[in-house]
Amino acid sequence: MSFNSLGLSDALLKAIEKKGYTKASPIQEKAIPVVLDRKDVLASAQTGTGKTAGFTLPILQILSKEPKYRKRPVRALILTPTRELAAQILDNVNAYSEFLDLRSMVVFGGVNANPQIRALRNGVDILVATPGRLLDLHQQNALSLSRIEILVLDEADRMLDMGFQRDINRILALLPDKRQNLLFSATFSKEIKKLASGILRNPVSIEAAPENTTAEKIDQKMYRVDKSKKTALVVKLISEGDWKQVLIFTRTKHGANRLSEKLVKNGITAAAIHGNKSQGARTKALAGFKQNKIRVLVATDIAARGLDIPLLPHVINYELPNISEDYVHRIGRTGRAGASGEAISLVGQDEVSYVQGIEKLLGLKLPKETIEGYEPTFTIDTKPVLKNKQSGKSTSRRNKNYNRGRKR
Ligand code: AMP
């Protein structure tokens, strides 16, 4: 569907045209009219579906049509789990509001708060924030949240995974009761459903992809390989395939550093991105990757969350995530905005139970292959995945409980 029939103003259509979008994505087609209608929204959408424009465009339209307050209090608050995602959303907001008289800014932790405090003093209509820094700034009286009209919880599942539930509750208590709420999540656990029912009023449910399923256009493969041969196999796949832009996931920060160093030693430009890296180093690595100066970005789940890398052709799971939902998030980095992509997982002997959890969550069996010269010394049980008989719980849930509280 073209953007023209969604009820957006000329100023927004002009910005969309400048971005080069010709058609609204399914989530945009569904979300934009509903948000313009001032309804609450519960949206199931992964990164890569165009969800950011799906909520940003109508918010900009709503705010630009309202009379402005002299002091410009924050009227729309977009909460996101990570700094990178927050920065990316602001980039989107800025691009779409180019022809409107609206001010936006982003606040996140890990950087000096003083410039943020100074900027907030000038007034801002739309604030993109991570929960912790937002609360810090509020405590310091750097901003008021009493005029919020629209609240967006983006990647709500990840915010809960990262332990932001309490911060979110504290933020909600600071907001006016009468407001519009939009909640976006890639997966829908019991916790997310509970959060949604506590916040949303008569929400319209919107789905961009079926619940807990992976985009159809992603070609998913699993290679069985011994742990000791994983790095050599990665080097082979990237070199022989002549892959130019590859995102690799590791389970730990240390593992990300180690793999990145080994790739560089093998003549493949690479950088690691994870929570121990400074904001500057993370931004630089991401920029280098986007500009094709770095072929491989090695990331942990949290660092990679929401990275906006258009048309990423290859994702490799160097290690499988022990939380099955993370697999869905990871491979969501490929096959973006309608392009096809490939997600490869290297499965070691100790990761077989993760495969079962993932297949259970996806409701499908994934092909498991071996590569000549890298044949494993173990096999994977290929029986259909059934519910765990003893607990009745799915494997993914068991993994989640087992790993609760771990750090990435
Ligand atoms: P998102 O899911 O919001 O992170 O968006 C994923 C990517 O798709 C971003 O690079 C957007 O700039 C891009 N995008 C969003 N909407 C469209 C559209 N209608 N047509 C083409 N690309 C889009």
GROMACS .gro file of C-alpha atoms and ligand atoms in nm:
model
  431
    1MET     CA    1   0.000   0.000   0.000
    2SER     CA    2   0.126   0.348  -0.077
    3PHE     CA    3   0.178   0.592   0.209
    4ASN     CA    4  -0.061   0.839   0.043
    5SER     CA    5  -0.370   0.653   0.156
    6LEU     CA    6  -0.274   0.633   0.525
    7GLY     CA    7  -0.387   0.981   0.620
    8LEU     CA    8  -0.040   1.131   0.667
    9SER     CA    9   0.032   1.500   0.610
   10ASP     CA   10   0.224   1.635   0.311
   11ALA     CA   11   0.523   1.720   0.532
   12LEU     CA   12   0.551   1.357   0.641
   13LEU     CA   13   0.496   1.221   0.290
   14LYS     CA   14   0.776   1.445   0.169
   15ALA     CA   15   1.010   1.307   0.437
   16ILE     CA   16   0.910   0.950   0.351
   17GLU     CA   17   0.981   1.015  -0.015
   18LYS     CA   18   1.319   1.157   0.078
   19LYS     CA   19   1.395   0.836   0.267
   20GLY     CA   20   1.321   0.648  -0.053
   21TYR     CA   21   1.032   0.438   0.077
   22THR     CA   22   0.778   0.368  -0.193
   23LYS     CA   23   0.539   0.134  -0.011
   24ALA     CA   24   0.425   0.109   0.349
   25SER     CA   25   0.530  -0.217   0.516
   26PRO     CA   26   0.252  -0.438   0.661
   27ILE     CA   27   0.306  -0.314   1.016
   28GLN     CA   28   0.300   0.047   0.895
   29GLU     CA   29  -0.016  -0.012   0.699
   30LYS     CA   30  -0.184  -0.154   1.007
   31ALA     CA   31  -0.041   0.065   1.282
   32ILE     CA   32  -0.048   0.414   1.129
   33PRO     CA   33  -0.429   0.454   1.097
   34VAL     CA   34  -0.489   0.300   1.440
   35VAL     CA   35  -0.239   0.529   1.613
   36LEU     CA   36  -0.381   0.832   1.427
   37ASP     CA   37  -0.720   0.724   1.563
   38ARG     CA   38  -0.569   0.764   1.913
   39LYS     CA   39  -0.618   0.397   2.006
   40ASP     CA   40  -0.382   0.193   2.224
   41VAL     CA   41  -0.183  -0.066   2.031
   42LEU     CA   42  -0.037  -0.406   2.115
   43ALA     CA   43   0.193  -0.492   1.827
   44SER     CA   44   0.384  -0.807   1.758
   45ALA     CA   45   0.673  -0.694   1.544
   46GLN     CA   46   1.040  -0.771   1.511
   47THR     CA   47   1.309  -0.525   1.419
   48GLY     CA   48   1.332  -0.514   1.043
   49THR     CA   49   0.959  -0.489   0.983
   50GLY     CA   50   0.959  -0.109   0.970
   51LYS     CA   51   0.792  -0.083   1.310
   52THR     CA   52   0.982   0.235   1.402
   53ALA     CA   53   0.817   0.433   1.124
   54GLY     CA   54   0.494   0.253   1.213
   55PHE     CA   55   0.475   0.437   1.544
   56THR     CA   56   0.691   0.743   1.472
   57LEU     CA   57   0.502   0.875   1.169
   58PRO     CA   58   0.159   0.891   1.333
   59ILE     CA   59   0.306   1.034   1.656
   60LEU     CA   60   0.469   1.314   1.458
   61GLN     CA   61   0.143   1.382   1.280
   62ILE     CA   62  -0.055   1.396   1.606
   63LEU     CA   63   0.192   1.625   1.781
   64SER     CA   64   0.238   1.857   1.485
   65LYS     CA   65  -0.138   1.919   1.464
   66GLU     CA   66  -0.169   2.021   1.829
   67PRO     CA   67  -0.112   2.374   1.956
   68LYS     CA   68   0.236   2.400   2.108
   69TYR     CA   69   0.302   2.481   2.469
   70ARG     CA   70   0.540   2.770   2.515
   71LYS     CA   71   0.787   2.562   2.718
   72ARG     CA   72   0.767   2.249   2.506
   73PRO     CA   73   0.717   1.979   2.767
   74VAL     CA   74   0.778   1.623   2.655
   75ARG     CA   75   0.456   1.500   2.492
   76ALA     CA   76   0.570   1.168   2.347
   77LEU     CA   77   0.800   0.929   2.532
   78ILE     CA   78   0.960   0.634   2.353
   79LEU     CA   79   1.121   0.383   2.589
   80THR     CA   80   1.372   0.136   2.447
   81PRO     CA   81   1.607  -0.120   2.603
   82THR     CA   82   1.944  -0.020   2.457
   83ARG     CA   83   2.142   0.289   2.374
   84GLU     CA   84   2.194   0.182   2.016
   85LEU     CA   85   1.827   0.131   1.957
   86ALA     CA   86   1.747   0.463   2.125
   87ALA     CA   87   1.997   0.642   1.899
   88GLN     CA   88   1.854   0.474   1.592
   89ILE     CA   89   1.499   0.566   1.679
   90LEU     CA   90   1.606   0.928   1.719
   91ASP     CA   91   1.767   0.916   1.374
   92ASN     CA   92   1.434   0.798   1.236
   93VAL     CA   93   1.237   1.062   1.426
   94ASN     CA   94   1.471   1.333   1.299
   95ALA     CA   95   1.447   1.214   0.940
   96TYR     CA   96   1.067   1.192   0.941
   97SER     CA   97   1.021   1.527   1.118
   98GLU     CA   98   1.253   1.719   0.887
   99PHE     CA   99   0.967   1.930   0.750
  100LEU     CA  100   0.785   1.977   1.082
  101ASP     CA  101   0.840   2.216   1.369
  102LEU     CA  102   0.901   1.952   1.636
  103ARG     CA  103   1.196   1.897   1.866
  104SER     CA  104   1.326   1.556   1.960
  105MET     CA  105   1.616   1.419   2.156
  106VAL     CA  106   1.756   1.100   2.299
  107VAL     CA  107   1.881   1.023   2.650
  108PHE     CA  108   2.068   0.710   2.754
  109GLY     CA  109   2.321   0.605   3.014
  110GLY     CA  110   2.693   0.543   2.978
  111VAL     CA  111   2.761   0.903   2.875
  112ASN     CA  112   2.782   1.229   3.069
  113ALA     CA  113   2.434   1.346   3.174
  114ASN     CA  114   2.512   1.718   3.176
  115PRO     CA  115   2.474   1.784   2.802
  116GLN     CA  116   2.143   1.594   2.818
  117ILE     CA  117   2.028   1.807   3.112
  118ARG     CA  118   2.120   2.127   2.927
  119ALA     CA  119   1.944   2.017   2.609
  120LEU     CA  120   1.629   1.921   2.799
  121ARG     CA  121   1.607   2.274   2.938
  122ASN     CA  122   1.535   2.408   2.590
  123GLY     CA  123   1.222   2.194   2.568
  124VAL     CA  124   1.157   1.886   2.360
  125ASP     CA  125   0.839   1.739   2.213
  126ILE     CA  126   0.955   1.380   2.161
  127LEU     CA  127   1.195   1.206   2.394
  128VAL     CA  128   1.357   0.870   2.319
  129ALA     CA  129   1.505   0.715   2.632
  130THR     CA  130   1.642   0.410   2.804
  131PRO     CA  131   1.463   0.357   3.137
  132GLY     CA  132   1.752   0.399   3.384
  133ARG     CA  133   1.882   0.731   3.253
  134LEU     CA  134   1.530   0.868   3.218
  135LEU     CA  135   1.468   0.803   3.588
  136ASP     CA  136   1.805   0.955   3.683
  137LEU     CA  137   1.724   1.270   3.490
  138HIS     CA  138   1.378   1.289   3.640
  139GLN     CA  139   1.521   1.258   3.989
  140GLN     CA  140   1.750   1.547   3.912
  141ASN     CA  141   1.447   1.753   3.802
  142ALA     CA  142   1.589   1.778   3.453
  143LEU     CA  143   1.251   1.703   3.298
  144SER     CA  144   0.884   1.664   3.369
  145LEU     CA  145   0.679   1.371   3.249
  146SER     CA  146   0.345   1.519   3.348
  147ARG     CA  147   0.246   1.624   2.996
  148ILE     CA  148   0.309   1.292   2.824
  149GLU     CA  149   0.028   1.216   2.582
  150ILE     CA  150   0.177   0.914   2.406
  151LEU     CA  151   0.394   0.640   2.553
  152VAL     CA  152   0.575   0.385   2.336
  153LEU     CA  153   0.733   0.075   2.486
  154ASP     CA  154   0.957  -0.054   2.210
  155GLU     CA  155   1.106  -0.404   2.227
  156ALA     CA  156   0.917  -0.454   2.550
  157ASP     CA  157   1.022  -0.819   2.577
  158ARG     CA  158   1.387  -0.720   2.577
  159MET     CA  159   1.327  -0.452   2.838
  160LEU     CA  160   1.186  -0.718   3.069
  161ASP     CA  161   1.469  -0.961   2.985
  162MET     CA  162   1.716  -0.690   3.079
  163GLY     CA  163   1.550  -0.639   3.416
  164PHE     CA  164   1.377  -0.307   3.348
  165GLN     CA  165   1.040  -0.411   3.492
  166ARG     CA  166   1.084  -0.204   3.810
  167ASP     CA  167   1.213   0.098   3.623
  168ILE     CA  168   0.917   0.078   3.386
  169ASN     CA  169   0.676   0.065   3.679
  170ARG     CA  170   0.842   0.368   3.835
  171ILE     CA  171   0.820   0.558   3.507
  172LEU     CA  172   0.453   0.465   3.461
  173ALA     CA  173   0.378   0.611   3.803
  174LEU     CA  174   0.517   0.947   3.685
  175LEU     CA  175   0.298   0.969   3.376
  176PRO     CA  176  -0.051   1.118   3.351
  177ASP     CA  177  -0.329   0.858   3.360
  178LYS     CA  178  -0.486   0.981   3.041
  179ARG     CA  179  -0.252   0.891   2.759
  180GLN     CA  180  -0.218   0.675   2.452
  181ASN     CA  181  -0.001   0.363   2.489
  182LEU     CA  182   0.175   0.166   2.218
  183LEU     CA  183   0.356  -0.156   2.307
  184PHE     CA  184   0.582  -0.335   2.060
  185SER     CA  185   0.734  -0.675   2.127
  186ALA     CA  186   0.884  -0.951   1.913
  187THR     CA  187   0.778  -1.227   2.150
  188PHE     CA  188   0.485  -1.266   2.388
  189SER     CA  189   0.565  -1.438   2.715
  190LYS     CA  190   0.330  -1.445   3.011
  191GLU     CA  191   0.523  -1.152   3.161
  192ILE     CA  192   0.475  -0.939   2.850
  193LYS     CA  193   0.106  -1.016   2.840
  194LYS     CA  194   0.080  -0.912   3.205
  195LEU     CA  195   0.270  -0.589   3.142
  196ALA     CA  196   0.048  -0.514   2.843
  197SER     CA  197  -0.275  -0.577   3.030
  198GLY     CA  198  -0.161  -0.340   3.307
  199ILE     CA  199  -0.082  -0.057   3.067
  200LEU     CA  200  -0.301  -0.079   2.758
  201ARG     CA  201  -0.666   0.020   2.743
  202ASN     CA  202  -0.877  -0.167   2.487
  203PRO     CA  203  -0.575  -0.210   2.262
  204VAL     CA  204  -0.594  -0.292   1.896
  205SER     CA  205  -0.374  -0.597   1.835
  206ILE     CA  206  -0.147  -0.577   1.535
  207GLU     CA  207   0.074  -0.852   1.403
  208ALA     CA  208   0.350  -0.806   1.150
  209ALA     CA  209   0.462  -1.168   1.166
  210PRO     CA  210   0.296  -1.461   1.339
  211GLU     CA  211   0.375  -1.492   1.708
  212ASN     CA  212   0.718  -1.637   1.783
  213THR     CA  213   0.792  -1.732   1.426
  214THR     CA  214   1.079  -1.632   1.207
  215ALA     CA  215   1.052  -1.436   0.888
  216GLU     CA  216   0.982  -1.667   0.596
  217LYS     CA  217   1.252  -1.515   0.386
  218ILE     CA  218   1.530  -1.623   0.619
  219ASP     CA  219   1.712  -1.935   0.510
  220GLN     CA  220   1.803  -2.105   0.838
  221LYS     CA  221   2.076  -2.368   0.852
  222MET     CA  222   2.242  -2.552   1.134
  223TYR     CA  223   2.590  -2.697   1.097
  224ARG     CA  224   2.700  -2.959   1.346
  225VAL     CA  225   3.061  -2.893   1.434
  226ASP     CA  226   3.299  -2.951   1.723
  227LYS     CA  227   3.362  -2.645   1.935
  228SER     CA  228   3.733  -2.654   1.856
  229LYS     CA  229   3.665  -2.617   1.483
  230LYS     CA  230   3.410  -2.338   1.494
  231THR     CA  231   3.650  -2.051   1.432
  232ALA     CA  232   3.813  -2.224   1.135
  233LEU     CA  233   3.469  -2.295   0.991
  234VAL     CA  234   3.364  -1.931   1.027
  235VAL     CA  235   3.681  -1.821   0.847
  236LYS     CA  236   3.612  -2.070   0.568
  237LEU     CA  237   3.247  -1.967   0.524
  238ILE     CA  238   3.328  -1.596   0.512
  239SER     CA  239   3.638  -1.628   0.290
  240GLU     CA  240   3.508  -1.885   0.045
  241GLY     CA  241   3.163  -1.729   0.027
  242ASP     CA  242   3.328  -1.387  -0.010
  243TRP     CA  243   3.075  -1.253   0.241
  244LYS     CA  244   3.101  -0.879   0.279
  245GLN     CA  245   2.878  -0.805   0.576
  246VAL     CA  246   2.836  -1.064   0.847
  247LEU     CA  247   2.694  -1.034   1.195
  248ILE     CA  248   2.813  -1.305   1.434
  249PHE     CA  249   2.663  -1.374   1.772
  250THR     CA  250   2.856  -1.513   2.064
  251ARG     CA  251   2.722  -1.590   2.408
  252THR     CA  252   2.977  -1.394   2.607
  253LYS     CA  253   3.163  -1.064   2.580
  254HIS     CA  254   3.492  -1.243   2.619
  255GLY     CA  255   3.398  -1.484   2.341
  256ALA     CA  256   3.311  -1.189   2.115
  257ASN     CA  257   3.653  -1.031   2.173
  258ARG     CA  258   3.836  -1.357   2.117
  259LEU     CA  259   3.658  -1.440   1.793
  260SER     CA  260   3.698  -1.090   1.657
  261GLU     CA  261   4.074  -1.105   1.726
  262LYS     CA  262   4.105  -1.442   1.555
  263LEU     CA  263   3.920  -1.321   1.247
  264VAL     CA  264   4.150  -1.021   1.219
  265LYS     CA  265   4.449  -1.255   1.244
  266ASN     CA  266   4.301  -1.447   0.953
  267GLY     CA  267   4.279  -1.132   0.742
  268ILE     CA  268   3.908  -1.066   0.793
  269THR     CA  269   3.828  -0.717   0.922
  270ALA     CA  270   3.618  -0.751   1.236
  271ALA     CA  271   3.512  -0.567   1.549
  272ALA     CA  272   3.340  -0.677   1.868
  273ILE     CA  273   3.043  -0.494   2.012
  274HIS     CA  274   2.923  -0.565   2.365
  275GLY     CA  275   2.837  -0.411   2.699
  276ASN     CA  276   3.197  -0.369   2.817
  277LYS     CA  277   3.286  -0.152   2.519
  278SER     CA  278   3.248   0.223   2.557
  279GLN     CA  279   2.965   0.394   2.377
  280GLY     CA  280   3.221   0.554   2.145
  281ALA     CA  281   3.376   0.218   2.052
  282ARG     CA  282   3.033   0.066   1.989
  283THR     CA  283   2.922   0.355   1.767
  284LYS     CA  284   3.251   0.344   1.575
  285ALA     CA  285   3.229  -0.031   1.518
  286LEU     CA  286   2.871  -0.007   1.400
  287ALA     CA  287   2.950   0.284   1.166
  288GLY     CA  288   3.248   0.096   1.021
  289PHE     CA  289   3.031  -0.207   0.964
  290LYS     CA  290   2.756  -0.007   0.793
  291GLN     CA  291   3.009   0.163   0.566
  292ASN     CA  292   3.159  -0.174   0.471
  293LYS     CA  293   3.495  -0.087   0.629
  294ILE     CA  294   3.451  -0.381   0.867
  295ARG     CA  295   3.327  -0.711   0.725
  296VAL     CA  296   3.230  -0.877   1.048
  297LEU     CA  297   3.064  -0.749   1.359
  298VAL     CA  298   3.083  -0.990   1.651
  299ALA     CA  299   2.815  -0.914   1.906
  300THR     CA  300   2.645  -1.038   2.220
  301ASP     CA  301   2.267  -1.046   2.228
  302ILE     CA  302   2.211  -0.734   2.429
  303ALA     CA  303   2.459  -0.525   2.231
  304ALA     CA  304   2.307  -0.635   1.902
  305ARG     CA  305   1.953  -0.574   2.010
  306GLY     CA  306   1.776  -0.351   1.762
  307LEU     CA  307   2.083  -0.268   1.555
  308ASP     CA  308   1.957  -0.105   1.239
  309ILE     CA  309   2.157  -0.265   0.962
  310PRO     CA  310   1.954  -0.265   0.644
  311LEU     CA  311   1.965  -0.566   0.413
  312LEU     CA  312   2.206  -0.772   0.620
  313PRO     CA  313   2.273  -1.085   0.417
  314HIS     CA  314   2.441  -1.313   0.672
  315VAL     CA  315   2.399  -1.387   1.038
  316ILE     CA  316   2.602  -1.655   1.212
  317ASN     CA  317   2.527  -1.795   1.554
  318TYR     CA  318   2.876  -1.890   1.666
  319GLU     CA  319   2.707  -2.026   1.972
  320LEU     CA  320   2.336  -2.079   2.007
  321PRO     CA  321   2.160  -1.862   2.262
  322ASN     CA  322   2.042  -2.043   2.572
  323ILE     CA  323   1.721  -1.842   2.568
  324SER     CA  324   1.527  -1.962   2.266
  325GLU     CA  325   1.356  -1.627   2.207
  326ASP     CA  326   1.700  -1.473   2.150
  327TYR     CA  327   1.737  -1.693   1.841
  328VAL     CA  328   1.433  -1.522   1.690
  329HIS     CA  329   1.579  -1.180   1.770
  330ARG     CA  330   1.919  -1.271   1.632
  331ILE     CA  331   1.805  -1.398   1.298
  332GLY     CA  332   1.571  -1.100   1.273
  333ARG     CA  333   1.887  -0.905   1.175
  334THR     CA  334   1.876  -1.068   0.835
  335GLY     CA  335   1.608  -1.084   0.569
  336ARG     CA  336   1.516  -0.728   0.657
  337ALA     CA  337   1.269  -0.497   0.480
  338GLY     CA  338   1.172  -0.769   0.234
  339ALA     CA  339   1.521  -0.882   0.134
  340SER     CA  340   1.625  -1.243   0.171
  341GLY     CA  341   1.894  -1.351   0.415
  342GLU     CA  342   2.077  -1.647   0.555
  343ALA     CA  343   2.109  -1.743   0.922
  344ILE     CA  344   2.367  -2.007   1.004
  345SER     CA  345   2.404  -2.168   1.344
  346LEU     CA  346   2.710  -2.362   1.450
  347VAL     CA  347   2.594  -2.629   1.688
  348GLY     CA  348   2.840  -2.791   1.924
  349GLN     CA  349   2.774  -3.098   2.132
  350ASP     CA  350   2.683  -2.897   2.440
  351GLU     CA  351   2.423  -2.697   2.249
  352VAL     CA  352   2.194  -2.976   2.139
  353SER     CA  353   1.933  -2.897   2.406
  354TYR     CA  354   1.920  -2.538   2.281
  355VAL     CA  355   1.834  -2.664   1.933
  356GLN     CA  356   1.537  -2.848   2.075
  357GLY     CA  357   1.418  -2.540   2.261
  358ILE     CA  358   1.446  -2.329   1.947
  359GLU     CA  359   1.263  -2.580   1.730
  360LYS     CA  360   0.988  -2.606   1.988
  361LEU     CA  361   0.948  -2.227   1.994
  362LEU     CA  362   0.945  -2.202   1.614
  363GLY     CA  363   0.726  -2.509   1.575
  364LEU     CA  364   0.950  -2.646   1.302
  365LYS     CA  365   1.253  -2.866   1.253
  366LEU     CA  366   1.560  -2.697   1.114
  367PRO     CA  367   1.791  -2.875   0.871
  368LYS     CA  368   2.114  -2.992   1.032
  369GLU     CA  369   2.410  -3.034   0.805
  370THR     CA  370   2.780  -3.100   0.822
  371ILE     CA  371   3.059  -2.954   0.614
  372GLU     CA  372   3.331  -3.168   0.462
  373GLY     CA  373   3.646  -3.150   0.666
  374TYR     CA  374   3.451  -3.020   0.967
  375GLU     CA  375   3.245  -3.329   1.048
  376PRO     CA  376   3.158  -3.345   1.416
  377THR     CA  377   3.243  -3.626   1.653
  378PHE     CA  378   2.884  -3.631   1.784
  379THR     CA  379   2.531  -3.661   1.644
  380ILE     CA  380   2.209  -3.472   1.705
  381ASP     CA  381   1.894  -3.659   1.793
  382THR     CA  382   1.651  -3.598   1.509
  383LYS     CA  383   1.336  -3.720   1.680
  384PRO     CA  384   1.043  -3.475   1.665
  385VAL     CA  385   1.056  -3.225   1.948
  386LEU     CA  386   0.792  -3.297   2.209
  387LYS     CA  387   0.692  -3.133   2.532
  388ASN     CA  388   0.908  -3.217   2.828
  389LYS     CA  389   0.713  -3.496   2.995
  390GLN     CA  390   0.826  -3.441   3.351
  391SER     CA  391   0.761  -3.072   3.389
  392GLY     CA  392   0.515  -3.018   3.105
  393LYS     CA  393   0.709  -2.701   3.031
  394SER     CA  394   0.872  -2.625   2.702
  395THR     CA  395   1.247  -2.651   2.674
  396SER     CA  396   1.273  -2.281   2.606
  397ARG     CA  397   1.102  -2.201   2.933
  398ARG     CA  398   1.331  -2.436   3.120
  399ASN     CA  399   1.631  -2.271   2.963
  400LYS     CA  400   1.497  -1.934   3.062
  401ASN     CA  401   1.451  -2.032   3.425
  402TYR     CA  402   1.787  -2.198   3.435
  403ASN     CA  403   1.958  -1.892   3.304
  404ARG     CA  404   1.767  -1.632   3.495
  405GLY     CA  405   1.998  -1.368   3.630
  406ARG     CA  406   2.288  -1.445   3.401
  407LYS     CA  407   2.489  -1.158   3.260
  408ARG     CA  408   2.567  -1.103   2.896
  409AMP     P1  409   1.272  -0.110   1.175
  409AMP     O1  410   1.199  -0.240   1.179
  409AMP     O2  411   1.186   0.005   1.216
  409AMP     O3  412   1.401  -0.116   1.252
  409AMP     O4  413   1.310  -0.079   1.022
  409AMP     C1  414   1.394  -0.164   0.951
  409AMP     C2  415   1.456  -0.097   0.830
  409AMP     O5  416   1.360  -0.083   0.725
  409AMP     C3  417   1.513   0.041   0.853
  409AMP     O6  418   1.638   0.047   0.790
  409AMP     C4  419   1.415   0.135   0.788
  409AMP     O7  420   1.479   0.253   0.745
  409AMP     C5  421   1.362   0.051   0.675
  409AMP     N1  422   1.222   0.082   0.638
  409AMP     C6  423   1.122   0.118   0.721
  409AMP     N2  424   1.007   0.137   0.653
  409AMP     C7  425   1.035   0.111   0.524
  409AMP     C8  426   0.955   0.112   0.403
  409AMP     N3  427   0.826   0.142   0.404
  409AMP     N4  428   1.017   0.081   0.287
  409AMP     C9  429   1.148   0.047   0.287
  409AMP     N5  430   1.228   0.044   0.395
  409AMP    C10  431   1.172   0.076   0.513
   0.00000   0.00000   0.00000
